[in-house]
Short mmCIF file of C-alpha atoms in Angstrom, two decimals:
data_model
loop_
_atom_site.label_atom_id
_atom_site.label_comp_id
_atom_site.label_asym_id
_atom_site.label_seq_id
_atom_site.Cartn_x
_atom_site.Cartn_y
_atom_site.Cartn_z
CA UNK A 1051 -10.42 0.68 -6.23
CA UNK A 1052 -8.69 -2.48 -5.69
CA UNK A 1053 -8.53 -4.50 -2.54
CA UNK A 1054 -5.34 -6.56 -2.41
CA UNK A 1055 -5.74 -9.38 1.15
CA UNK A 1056 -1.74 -11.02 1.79
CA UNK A 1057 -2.68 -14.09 4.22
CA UNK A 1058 0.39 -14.99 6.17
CA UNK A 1059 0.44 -17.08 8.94
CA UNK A 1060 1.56 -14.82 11.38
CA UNK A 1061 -0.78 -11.52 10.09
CA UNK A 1062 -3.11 -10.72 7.53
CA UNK A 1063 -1.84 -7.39 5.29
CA UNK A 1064 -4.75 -6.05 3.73
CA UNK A 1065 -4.29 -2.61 1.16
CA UNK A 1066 -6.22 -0.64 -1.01
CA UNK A 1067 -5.04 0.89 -4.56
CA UNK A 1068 -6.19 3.43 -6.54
CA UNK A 1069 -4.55 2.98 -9.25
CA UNK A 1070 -0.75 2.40 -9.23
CA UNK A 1071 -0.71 4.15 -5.87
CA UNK A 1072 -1.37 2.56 -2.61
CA UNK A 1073 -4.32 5.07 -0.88
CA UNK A 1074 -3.89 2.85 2.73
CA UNK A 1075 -2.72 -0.41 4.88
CA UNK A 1076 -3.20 -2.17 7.51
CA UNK A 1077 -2.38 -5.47 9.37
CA UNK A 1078 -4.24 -7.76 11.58
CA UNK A 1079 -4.08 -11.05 13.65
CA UNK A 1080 -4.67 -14.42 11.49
CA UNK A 1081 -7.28 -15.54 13.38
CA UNK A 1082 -8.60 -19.57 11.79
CA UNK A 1083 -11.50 -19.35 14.08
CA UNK A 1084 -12.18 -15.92 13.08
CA UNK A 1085 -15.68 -15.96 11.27
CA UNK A 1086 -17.30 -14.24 7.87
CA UNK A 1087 -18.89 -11.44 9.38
CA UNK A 1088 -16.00 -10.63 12.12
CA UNK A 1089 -13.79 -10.37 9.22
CA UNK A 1090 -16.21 -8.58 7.15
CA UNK A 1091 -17.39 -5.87 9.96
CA UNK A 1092 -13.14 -5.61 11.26
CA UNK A 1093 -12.21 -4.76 7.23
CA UNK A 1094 -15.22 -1.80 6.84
CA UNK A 1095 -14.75 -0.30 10.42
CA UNK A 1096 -10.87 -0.17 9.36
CA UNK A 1097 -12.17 1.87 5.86
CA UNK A 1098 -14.30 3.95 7.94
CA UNK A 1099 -12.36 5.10 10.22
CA UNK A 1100 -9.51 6.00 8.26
CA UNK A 1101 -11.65 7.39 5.41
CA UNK A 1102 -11.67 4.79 2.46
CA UNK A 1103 -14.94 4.45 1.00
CA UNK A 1104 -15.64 0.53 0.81
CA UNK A 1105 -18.66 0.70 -2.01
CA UNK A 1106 -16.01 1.88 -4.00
CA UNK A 1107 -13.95 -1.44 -3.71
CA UNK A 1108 -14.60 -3.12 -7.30
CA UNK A 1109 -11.95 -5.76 -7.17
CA UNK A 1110 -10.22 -7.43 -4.51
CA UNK A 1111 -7.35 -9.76 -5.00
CA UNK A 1112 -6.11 -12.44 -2.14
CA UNK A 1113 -2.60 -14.38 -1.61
CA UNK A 1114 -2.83 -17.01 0.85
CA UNK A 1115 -0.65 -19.77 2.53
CA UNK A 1116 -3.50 -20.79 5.14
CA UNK A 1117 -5.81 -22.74 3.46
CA UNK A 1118 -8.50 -23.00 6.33
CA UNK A 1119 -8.79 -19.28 6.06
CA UNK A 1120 -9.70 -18.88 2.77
CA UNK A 1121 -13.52 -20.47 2.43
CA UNK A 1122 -14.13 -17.76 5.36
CA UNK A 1123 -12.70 -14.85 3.35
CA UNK A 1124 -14.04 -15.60 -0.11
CA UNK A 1125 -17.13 -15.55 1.86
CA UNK A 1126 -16.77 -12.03 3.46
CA UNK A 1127 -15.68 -10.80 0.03
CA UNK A 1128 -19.06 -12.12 -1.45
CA UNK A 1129 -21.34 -10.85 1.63
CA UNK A 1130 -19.63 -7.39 2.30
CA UNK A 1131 -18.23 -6.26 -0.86
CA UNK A 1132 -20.59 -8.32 -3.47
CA UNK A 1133 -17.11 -9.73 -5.18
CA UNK A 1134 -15.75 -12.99 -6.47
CA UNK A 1135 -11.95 -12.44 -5.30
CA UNK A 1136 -9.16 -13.27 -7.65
CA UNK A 1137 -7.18 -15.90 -5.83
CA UNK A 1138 -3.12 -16.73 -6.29
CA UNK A 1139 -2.55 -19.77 -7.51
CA UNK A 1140 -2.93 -22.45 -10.46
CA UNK A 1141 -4.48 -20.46 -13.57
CA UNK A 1142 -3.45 -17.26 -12.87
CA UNK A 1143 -1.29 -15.25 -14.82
CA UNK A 1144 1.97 -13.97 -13.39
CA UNK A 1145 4.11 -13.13 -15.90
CA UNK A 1146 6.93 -15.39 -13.93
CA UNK A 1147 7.98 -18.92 -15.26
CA UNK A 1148 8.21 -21.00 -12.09
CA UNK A 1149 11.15 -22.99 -12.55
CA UNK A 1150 10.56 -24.97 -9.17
CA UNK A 1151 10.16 -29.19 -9.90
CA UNK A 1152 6.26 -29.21 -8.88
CA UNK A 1153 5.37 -25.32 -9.47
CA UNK A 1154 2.20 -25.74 -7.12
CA UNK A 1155 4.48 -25.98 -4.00
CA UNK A 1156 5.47 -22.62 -3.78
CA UNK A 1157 4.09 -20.19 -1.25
CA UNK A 1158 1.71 -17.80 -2.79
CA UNK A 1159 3.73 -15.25 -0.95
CA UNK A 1160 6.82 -15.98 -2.25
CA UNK A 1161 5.67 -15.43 -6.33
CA UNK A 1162 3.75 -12.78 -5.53
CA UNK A 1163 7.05 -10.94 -3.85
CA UNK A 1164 9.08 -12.66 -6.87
CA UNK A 1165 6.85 -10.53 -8.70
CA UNK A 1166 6.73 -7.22 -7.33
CA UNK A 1167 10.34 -7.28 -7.01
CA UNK A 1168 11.53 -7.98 -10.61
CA UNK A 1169 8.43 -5.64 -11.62
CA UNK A 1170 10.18 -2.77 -9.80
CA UNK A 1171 13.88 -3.51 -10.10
CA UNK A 1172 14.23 -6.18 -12.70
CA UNK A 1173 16.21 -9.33 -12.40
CA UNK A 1174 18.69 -10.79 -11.51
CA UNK A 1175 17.24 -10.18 -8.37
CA UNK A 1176 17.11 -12.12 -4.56
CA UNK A 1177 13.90 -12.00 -2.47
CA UNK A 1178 14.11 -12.09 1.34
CA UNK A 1179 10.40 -12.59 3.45
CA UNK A 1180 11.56 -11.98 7.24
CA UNK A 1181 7.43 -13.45 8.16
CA UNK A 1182 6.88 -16.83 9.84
CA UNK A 1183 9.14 -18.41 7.97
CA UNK A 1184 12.87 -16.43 6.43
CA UNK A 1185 12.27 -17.19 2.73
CA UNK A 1186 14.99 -16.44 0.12
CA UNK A 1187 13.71 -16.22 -3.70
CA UNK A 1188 15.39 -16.21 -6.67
CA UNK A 1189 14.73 -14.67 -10.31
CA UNK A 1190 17.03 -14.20 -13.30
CA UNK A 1191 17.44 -11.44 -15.38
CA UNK A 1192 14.57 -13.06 -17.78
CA UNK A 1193 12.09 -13.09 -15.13
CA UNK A 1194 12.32 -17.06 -14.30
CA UNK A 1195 11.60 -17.98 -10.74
CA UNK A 1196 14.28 -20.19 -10.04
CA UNK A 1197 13.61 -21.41 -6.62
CA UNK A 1198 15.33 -20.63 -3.32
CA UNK A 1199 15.67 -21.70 0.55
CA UNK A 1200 13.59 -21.49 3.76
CA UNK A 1201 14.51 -21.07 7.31
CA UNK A 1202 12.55 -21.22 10.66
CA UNK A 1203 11.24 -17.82 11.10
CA UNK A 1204 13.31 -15.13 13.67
CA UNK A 1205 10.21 -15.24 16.17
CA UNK A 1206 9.26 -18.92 15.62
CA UNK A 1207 13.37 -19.26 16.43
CA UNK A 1208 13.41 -16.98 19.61
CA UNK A 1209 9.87 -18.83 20.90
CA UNK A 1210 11.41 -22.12 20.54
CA UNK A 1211 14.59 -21.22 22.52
CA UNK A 1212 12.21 -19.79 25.43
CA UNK A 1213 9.97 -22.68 25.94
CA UNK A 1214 12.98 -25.85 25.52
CA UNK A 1215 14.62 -23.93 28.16
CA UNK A 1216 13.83 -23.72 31.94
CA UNK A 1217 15.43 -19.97 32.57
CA UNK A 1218 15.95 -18.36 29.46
CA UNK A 1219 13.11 -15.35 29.28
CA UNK A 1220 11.53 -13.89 26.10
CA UNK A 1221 12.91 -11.24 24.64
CA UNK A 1222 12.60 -8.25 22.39
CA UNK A 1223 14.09 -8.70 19.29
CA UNK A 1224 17.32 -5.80 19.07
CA UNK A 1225 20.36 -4.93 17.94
CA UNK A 1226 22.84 -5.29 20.51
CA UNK A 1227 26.04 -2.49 21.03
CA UNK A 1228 28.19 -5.86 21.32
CA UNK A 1229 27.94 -9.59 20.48
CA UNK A 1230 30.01 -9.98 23.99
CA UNK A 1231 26.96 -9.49 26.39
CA UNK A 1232 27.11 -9.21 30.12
CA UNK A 1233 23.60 -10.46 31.20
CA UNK A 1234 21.11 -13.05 29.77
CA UNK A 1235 18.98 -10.81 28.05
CA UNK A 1236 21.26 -9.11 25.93
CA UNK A 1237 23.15 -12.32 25.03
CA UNK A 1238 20.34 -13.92 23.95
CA UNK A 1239 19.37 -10.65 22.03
CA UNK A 1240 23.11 -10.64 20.46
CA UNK A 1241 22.56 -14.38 19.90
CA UNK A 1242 19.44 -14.04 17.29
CA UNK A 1243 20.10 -10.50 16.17
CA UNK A 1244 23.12 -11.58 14.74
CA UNK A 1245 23.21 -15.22 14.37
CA UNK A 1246 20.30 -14.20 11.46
CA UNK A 1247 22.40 -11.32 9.89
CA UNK A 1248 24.77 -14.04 9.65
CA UNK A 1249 22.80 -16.41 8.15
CA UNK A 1250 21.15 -13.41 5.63
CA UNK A 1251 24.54 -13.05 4.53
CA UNK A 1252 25.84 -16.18 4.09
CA UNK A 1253 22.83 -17.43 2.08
CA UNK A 1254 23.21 -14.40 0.26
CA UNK A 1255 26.63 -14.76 -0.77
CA UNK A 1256 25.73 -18.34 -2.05
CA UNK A 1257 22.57 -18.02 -3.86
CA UNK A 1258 25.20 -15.03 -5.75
CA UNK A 1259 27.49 -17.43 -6.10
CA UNK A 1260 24.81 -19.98 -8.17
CA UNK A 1261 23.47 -16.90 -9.99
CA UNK A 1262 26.75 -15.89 -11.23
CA UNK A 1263 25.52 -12.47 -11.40
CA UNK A 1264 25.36 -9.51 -8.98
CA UNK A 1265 22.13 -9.79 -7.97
CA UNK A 1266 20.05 -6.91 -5.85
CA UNK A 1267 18.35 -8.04 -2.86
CA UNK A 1268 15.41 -6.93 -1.74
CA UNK A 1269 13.54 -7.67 1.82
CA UNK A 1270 10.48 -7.43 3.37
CA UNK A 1271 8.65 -8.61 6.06
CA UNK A 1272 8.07 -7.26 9.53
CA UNK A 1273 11.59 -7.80 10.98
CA UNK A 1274 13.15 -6.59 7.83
CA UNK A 1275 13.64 -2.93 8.82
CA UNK A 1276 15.34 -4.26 11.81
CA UNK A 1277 18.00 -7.01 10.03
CA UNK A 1278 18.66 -5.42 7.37
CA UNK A 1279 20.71 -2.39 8.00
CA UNK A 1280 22.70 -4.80 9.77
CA UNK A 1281 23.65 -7.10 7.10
CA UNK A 1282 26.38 -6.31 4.41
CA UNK A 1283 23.92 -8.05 1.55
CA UNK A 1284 20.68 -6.28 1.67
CA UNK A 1285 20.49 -3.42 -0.73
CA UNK A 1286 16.87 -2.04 -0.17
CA UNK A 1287 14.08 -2.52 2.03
CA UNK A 1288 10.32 -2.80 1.13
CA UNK A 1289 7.84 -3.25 3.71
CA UNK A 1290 4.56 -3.44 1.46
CA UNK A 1291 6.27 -5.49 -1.67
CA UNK A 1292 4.05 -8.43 -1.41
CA UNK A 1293 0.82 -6.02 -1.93
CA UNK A 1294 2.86 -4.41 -5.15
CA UNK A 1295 2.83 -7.53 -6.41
CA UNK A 1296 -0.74 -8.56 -6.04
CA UNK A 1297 -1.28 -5.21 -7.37
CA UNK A 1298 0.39 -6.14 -10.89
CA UNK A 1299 -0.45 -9.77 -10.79
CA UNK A 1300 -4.33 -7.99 -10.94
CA UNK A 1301 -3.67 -6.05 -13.31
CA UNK A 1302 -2.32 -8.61 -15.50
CA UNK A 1303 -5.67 -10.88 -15.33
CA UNK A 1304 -7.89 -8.19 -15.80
#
């Protein structure tokens, strides 16, 4: 079985494949001062309780965009699983020709989506990471990486508006009935819900517009199930992508 580890700065997505089919998931804190063994015992109490046998884990895979994490994981894999993990970045294969100016500046996370995404669906296709940070990723219909945009994340957004401001309160993230609220809560719910459909669309319509080509687009991320059947742009939603595509980046290194 294959272990596949997403590192995001928010949360860390961890899955487990048996094949092409993904047997479980789950997602936990990213935690820098978190140690070997905490991360080691947390990962097999979360196999033994929901019933994945972890001596059967024979290959374990890791995207990361938090460097100070990663001696501590490689570690854990070593200690609790006896594996070298394979690790996203310079050397390994991806089947994607990163277009971008210095290729070693993209976010793991964003090839590793690039490539689940034109795995499934084929290219052209448009990328959108609601984590952290809103990422929007490009690929043509030959399977080029061709680059894209980032925006400050929906909850980094929201936090920032709470603490420069002396009243406004936090707030769940929601769609609102109207955009013409009555109270503070809801306006400031109306505010982000759709000032970011807004922007999905509008970035949308302009990375179209330099593909020349209808492009699908594809999200993911935590807050994509709640944007996206708001927007007029996104076409399909896929919570798990990024561990899809550290699924296939595996099994093309093997």
């Amino acid at each position: 079985m294959l272990l596949v580890i997403d590192v995001g700065n928010t949360n860390i997505v961890l899955g487990v494949f048996q094949g092409e089919e993904l047997l479980d998931h789950w997602r936990l804190s990213t935690e820098r001062l978190r140690t070997t063994d905490e991360y080691g015992v947390l990962i097999r109490n979360l196999f033994y309780l929901n019933g994945v046998n972890a001596d059967a884990i024979d290959a374990i895979i890791i995207s990361s965009v938090v460097p100070p994490v990663m001696p501590t994981l490689e570690r854990m894999c070593q200690r609790y699983f006896g594996l070298v993990p394979l690790v996203i970045g310079p050397g390994v294969k991806t089947g994607m020709d990163i277009k971008y100016d210095n290729p070693r500046e993209v976010g793991a996370d964003r090839i590793v989506n690039a490539v689940g995404a034109y795995h499934k669906y084929g290219g052209p296709v448009i990328i959108i990471d609601f984590g952290t940070a809103t990422t929007f990723c490009a690929v043509d219909k030959k399977g080029n990486y061709l680059g894209g945009a980032i925006c400050p994340g929906i909850g980094i957004s929201t936090e920032a508006l709470v603490q420069r401001t002396a009243k406004l309160p936090r707030i769940e993230i929601k769609r609102t009935p109207r955009v013409i609220c009555r109270n503070t809560v809801e306006s400031m719910q109306a505010g982000v819900f759709y000032g970011f459909v807004g922007q999905v669309d509008g970035l949308i319509s302009r990375i179209r517009e330099e593909l020349g080509a209808k492009a699908k687009v594809v999200a993911t991320g935590g807050l994509a199930v709640v944007i996206a059947p708001a927007t007029k742009s996104i076409d399909v939603v896929e919570p798990l992508l990024t561990l899809e595509g550290l699924r296939v980046i595996y099994e093309r290194n093997r």
